[in-house]
Coordinates of C-alpha atoms in Angstrom, one line a residue:
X1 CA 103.0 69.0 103.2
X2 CA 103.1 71.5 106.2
X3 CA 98.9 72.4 106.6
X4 CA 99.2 76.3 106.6
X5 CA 101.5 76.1 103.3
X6 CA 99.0 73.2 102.1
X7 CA 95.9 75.8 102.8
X8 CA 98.0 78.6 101.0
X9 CA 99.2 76.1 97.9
X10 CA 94.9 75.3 97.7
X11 CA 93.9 79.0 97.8
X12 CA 96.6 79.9 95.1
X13 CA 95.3 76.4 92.9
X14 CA 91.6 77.7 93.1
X15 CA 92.7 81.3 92.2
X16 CA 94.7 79.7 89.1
X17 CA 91.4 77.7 88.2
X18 CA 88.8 80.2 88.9
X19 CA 90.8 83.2 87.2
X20 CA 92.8 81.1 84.3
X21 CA 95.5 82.4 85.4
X22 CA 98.1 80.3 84.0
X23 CA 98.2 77.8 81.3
X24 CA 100.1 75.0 79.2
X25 CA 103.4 76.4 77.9
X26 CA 103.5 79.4 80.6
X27 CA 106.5 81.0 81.8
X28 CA 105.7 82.3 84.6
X29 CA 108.1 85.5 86.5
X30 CA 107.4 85.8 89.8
X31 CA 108.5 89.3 91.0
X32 CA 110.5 88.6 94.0
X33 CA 111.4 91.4 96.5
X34 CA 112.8 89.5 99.6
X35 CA 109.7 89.7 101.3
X36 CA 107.2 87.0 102.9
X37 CA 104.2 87.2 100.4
X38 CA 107.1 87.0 97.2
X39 CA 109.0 84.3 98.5
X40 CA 106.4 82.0 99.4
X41 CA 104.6 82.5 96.0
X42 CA 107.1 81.4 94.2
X43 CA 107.6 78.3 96.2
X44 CA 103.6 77.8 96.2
X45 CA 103.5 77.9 92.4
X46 CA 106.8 75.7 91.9
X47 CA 105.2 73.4 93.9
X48 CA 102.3 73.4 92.3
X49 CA 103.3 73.3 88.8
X50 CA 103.9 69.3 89.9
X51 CA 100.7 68.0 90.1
X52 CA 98.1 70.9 89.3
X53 CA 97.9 69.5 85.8
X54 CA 99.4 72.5 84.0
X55 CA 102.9 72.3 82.1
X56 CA 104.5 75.7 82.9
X57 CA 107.4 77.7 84.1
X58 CA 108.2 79.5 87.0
X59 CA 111.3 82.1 87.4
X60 CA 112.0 84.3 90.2
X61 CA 113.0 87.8 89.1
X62 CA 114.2 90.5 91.8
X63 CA 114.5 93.9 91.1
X64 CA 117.0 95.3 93.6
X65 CA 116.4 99.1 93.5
X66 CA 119.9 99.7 95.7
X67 CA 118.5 102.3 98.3
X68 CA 120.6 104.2 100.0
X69 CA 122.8 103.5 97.3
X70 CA 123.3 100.1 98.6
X71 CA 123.1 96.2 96.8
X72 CA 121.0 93.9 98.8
X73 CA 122.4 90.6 99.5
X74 CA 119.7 87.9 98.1
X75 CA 121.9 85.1 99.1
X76 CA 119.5 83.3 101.2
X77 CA 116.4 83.7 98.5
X78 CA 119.2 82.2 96.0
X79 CA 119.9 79.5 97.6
X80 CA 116.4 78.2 98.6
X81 CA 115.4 78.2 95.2
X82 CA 118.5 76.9 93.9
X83 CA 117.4 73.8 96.6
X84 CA 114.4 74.0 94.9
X85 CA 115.4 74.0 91.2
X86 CA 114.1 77.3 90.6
X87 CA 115.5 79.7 88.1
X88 CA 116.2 83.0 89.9
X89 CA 117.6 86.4 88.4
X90 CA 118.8 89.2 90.2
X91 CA 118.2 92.6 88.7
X92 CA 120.3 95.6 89.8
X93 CA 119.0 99.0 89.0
X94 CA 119.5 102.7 89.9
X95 CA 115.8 103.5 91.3
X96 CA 116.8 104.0 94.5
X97 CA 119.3 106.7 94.0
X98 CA 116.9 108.2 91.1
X99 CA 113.7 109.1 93.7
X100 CA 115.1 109.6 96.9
X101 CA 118.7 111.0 95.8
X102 CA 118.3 112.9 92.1
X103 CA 114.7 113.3 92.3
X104 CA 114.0 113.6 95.8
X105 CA 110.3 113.1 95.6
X106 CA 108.2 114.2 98.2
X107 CA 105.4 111.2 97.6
X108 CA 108.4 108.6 96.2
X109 CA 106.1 105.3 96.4
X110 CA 104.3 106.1 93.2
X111 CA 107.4 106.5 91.5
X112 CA 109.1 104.0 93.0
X113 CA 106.2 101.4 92.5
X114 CA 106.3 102.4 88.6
X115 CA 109.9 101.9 87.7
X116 CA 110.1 98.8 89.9
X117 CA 107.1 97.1 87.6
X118 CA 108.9 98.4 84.6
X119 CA 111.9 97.0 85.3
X120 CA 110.3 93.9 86.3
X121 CA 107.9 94.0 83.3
X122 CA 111.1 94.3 81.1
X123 CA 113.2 91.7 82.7
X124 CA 110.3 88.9 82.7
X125 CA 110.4 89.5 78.7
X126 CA 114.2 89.5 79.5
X127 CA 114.1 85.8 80.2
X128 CA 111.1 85.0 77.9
X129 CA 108.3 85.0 80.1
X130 CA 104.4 85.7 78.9
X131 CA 103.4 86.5 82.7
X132 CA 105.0 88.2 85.6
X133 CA 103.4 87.2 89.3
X134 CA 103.1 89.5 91.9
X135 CA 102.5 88.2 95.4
X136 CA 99.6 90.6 96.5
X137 CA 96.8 88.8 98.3
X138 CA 93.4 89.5 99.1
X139 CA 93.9 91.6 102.3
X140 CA 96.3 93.8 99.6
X141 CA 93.0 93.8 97.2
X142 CA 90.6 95.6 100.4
X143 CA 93.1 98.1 101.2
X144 CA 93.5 99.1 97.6
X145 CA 90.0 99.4 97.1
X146 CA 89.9 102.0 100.8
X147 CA 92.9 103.6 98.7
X148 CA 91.1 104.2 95.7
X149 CA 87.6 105.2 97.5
X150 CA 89.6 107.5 99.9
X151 CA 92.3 108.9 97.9
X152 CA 90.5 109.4 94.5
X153 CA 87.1 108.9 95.2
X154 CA 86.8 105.5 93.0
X155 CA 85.7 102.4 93.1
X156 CA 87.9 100.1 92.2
X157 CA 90.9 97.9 93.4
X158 CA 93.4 95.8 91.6
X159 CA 92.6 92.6 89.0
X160 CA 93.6 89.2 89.4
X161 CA 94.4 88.8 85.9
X162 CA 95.4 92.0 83.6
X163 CA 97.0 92.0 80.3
X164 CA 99.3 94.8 79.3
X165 CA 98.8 95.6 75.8
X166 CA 101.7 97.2 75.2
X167 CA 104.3 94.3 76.2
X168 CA 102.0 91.9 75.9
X169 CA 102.6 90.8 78.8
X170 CA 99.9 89.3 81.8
X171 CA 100.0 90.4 85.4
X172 CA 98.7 88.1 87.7
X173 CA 98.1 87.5 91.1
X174 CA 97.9 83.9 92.5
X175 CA 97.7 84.4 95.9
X176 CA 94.6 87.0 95.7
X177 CA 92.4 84.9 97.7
X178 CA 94.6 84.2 100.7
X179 CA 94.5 86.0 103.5
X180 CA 97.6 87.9 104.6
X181 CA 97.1 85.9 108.2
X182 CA 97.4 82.6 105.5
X183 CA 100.7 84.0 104.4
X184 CA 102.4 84.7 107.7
X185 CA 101.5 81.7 109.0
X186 CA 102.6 79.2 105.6
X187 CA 105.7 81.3 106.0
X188 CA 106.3 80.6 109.4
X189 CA 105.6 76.7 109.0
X190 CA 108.2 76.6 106.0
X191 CA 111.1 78.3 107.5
X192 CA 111.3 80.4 104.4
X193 CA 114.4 83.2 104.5
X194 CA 112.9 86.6 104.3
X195 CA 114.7 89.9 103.4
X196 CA 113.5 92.6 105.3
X197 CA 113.2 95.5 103.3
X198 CA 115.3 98.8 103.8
X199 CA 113.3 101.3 102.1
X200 CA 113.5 104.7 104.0
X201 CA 109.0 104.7 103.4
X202 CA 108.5 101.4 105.1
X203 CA 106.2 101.5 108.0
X204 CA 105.5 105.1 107.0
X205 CA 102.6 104.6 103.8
X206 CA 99.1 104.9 103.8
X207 CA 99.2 101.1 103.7
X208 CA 99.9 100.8 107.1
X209 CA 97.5 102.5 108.5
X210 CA 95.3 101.0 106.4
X211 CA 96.4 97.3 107.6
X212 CA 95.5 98.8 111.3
X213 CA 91.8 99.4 109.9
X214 CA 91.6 96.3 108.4
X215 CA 92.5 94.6 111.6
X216 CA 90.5 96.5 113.6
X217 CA 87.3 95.5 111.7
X218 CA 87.7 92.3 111.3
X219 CA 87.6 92.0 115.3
X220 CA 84.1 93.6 115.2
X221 CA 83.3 92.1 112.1
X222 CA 84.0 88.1 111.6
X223 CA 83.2 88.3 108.4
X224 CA 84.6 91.5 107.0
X225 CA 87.2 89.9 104.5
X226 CA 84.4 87.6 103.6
X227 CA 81.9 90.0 102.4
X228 CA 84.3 92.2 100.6
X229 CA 85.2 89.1 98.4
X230 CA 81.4 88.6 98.0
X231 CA 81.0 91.6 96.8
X232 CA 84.3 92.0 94.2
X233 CA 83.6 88.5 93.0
X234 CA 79.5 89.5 92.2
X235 CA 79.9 92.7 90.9
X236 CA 82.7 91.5 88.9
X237 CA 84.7 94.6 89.6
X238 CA 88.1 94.5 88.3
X239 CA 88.0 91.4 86.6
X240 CA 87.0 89.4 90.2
X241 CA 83.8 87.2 88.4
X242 CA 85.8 84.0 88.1
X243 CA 85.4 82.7 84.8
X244 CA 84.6 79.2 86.3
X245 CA 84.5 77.8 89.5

């Protein structure tokens, strides 16, 4: 096995032990949207599911929310999974047109981000799945936290592990302690086809400028990632104490 995508496969095998993430008799959903940290999850974890001990599932869901009024062609995701004997399901849905075209939201990623989970949410119960991966990682975690301190004036970022009552459904997130720099790089060693994504807010979010920050610390700072994950993991903010390391 290629050693960036070996590092990534061990970061998202001690997230699965440390968080419980998944367990005998899982099916897993991975939400896949085309892009590098979705697709290489979902090969991570099918890879993984044959010798981390654990007899589960995994299914690759995308939700293609036609922006611009326009299908995206998945071809390439389809058929690397296919190689891989990995059951994938495309999804298409209307959100596109609905926030930018009907709605014409001002702030559209907030809506956007909530009918996309729905949908995904309901299609991973579609094809009888107890938990739906999303391929967030730990750089994602620190910018949400700056989100939340700087937007809301919170503390708080996302979980690795939450369950959603009302579908009874788990949201998890393997890869949350690999760096995005981990990702890129297992992505680049694997060759993996990646669908760039055409929404008309890419490169244009908060998110981005947060990256830039991030960045730009972790120059100054060698340990910048590393003592944010100190302090989420001993805090236990979020659900980040690991129930056993």
């Amino acid at each position: 096995m290629a050693k960036y995508y070996q590092r990534l496969c061990g970061l998202v095998r001690k997230a699965i032990t440390e968080y419980g993430l998944i367990h005998d008799g899982d099916r897993v959903a991975v939400g896949v949207s085309g892009g590098k940290d979705s697709v290489i999850l979902t090969l991570a974890l099918a890879d993984l599911k044959k010798y981390i001990g654990i007899d589960f599932d995994v299914v690759g869901v995308t939700v293609d929310p036609r922006f611009f009024s326009k299908t995206t062609d998945y071809s390439r995701i389809a058929r690397l999974f296919e190689s891989r004997g990995i059951e994938y399901h495309t999804e298409i849905t209307d959100i596109g047109p609905v926030v930018f075209d009907i709605r014409k939201e001002n702030s559209p990623c907030s809506l956007c981000s909530r009918m996309r989970r729905g949908a995904l949410l309901k299609a991973a119960r579609q094809y009888g799945c107890n938990r739906l991966a999303l391929g967030h990682h730990f750089d994602d975690a620190i910018e949400t936290f700056y989100m939340n301190l700087w937007n809301e004036g919170r503390i708080g970022t996302f979980s690795p592990d939450i369950f959603m009552e009302d579908n009874g459904m788990h949201v998890i997130r393997p890869m949350c302690l690999a760096t995005e720099n981990e990702v890129v790089r297992a992505v680049k060693e694997t060759g993996a086809p990646i669908i760039k994504s055409v929404c008309p807010q890419d490169g244009r979010t908060n998110r981005r400028e947060l990256k830039e920050f991030i960045s730009q610390k972790c120059r100054t700072d060698s340990h910048f990632r590393e003592k944010h994950l100190n302090a989420f993991q001993k805090s236990g903010i979020d659900g980040w104490a690991p129930k056993r390391k």
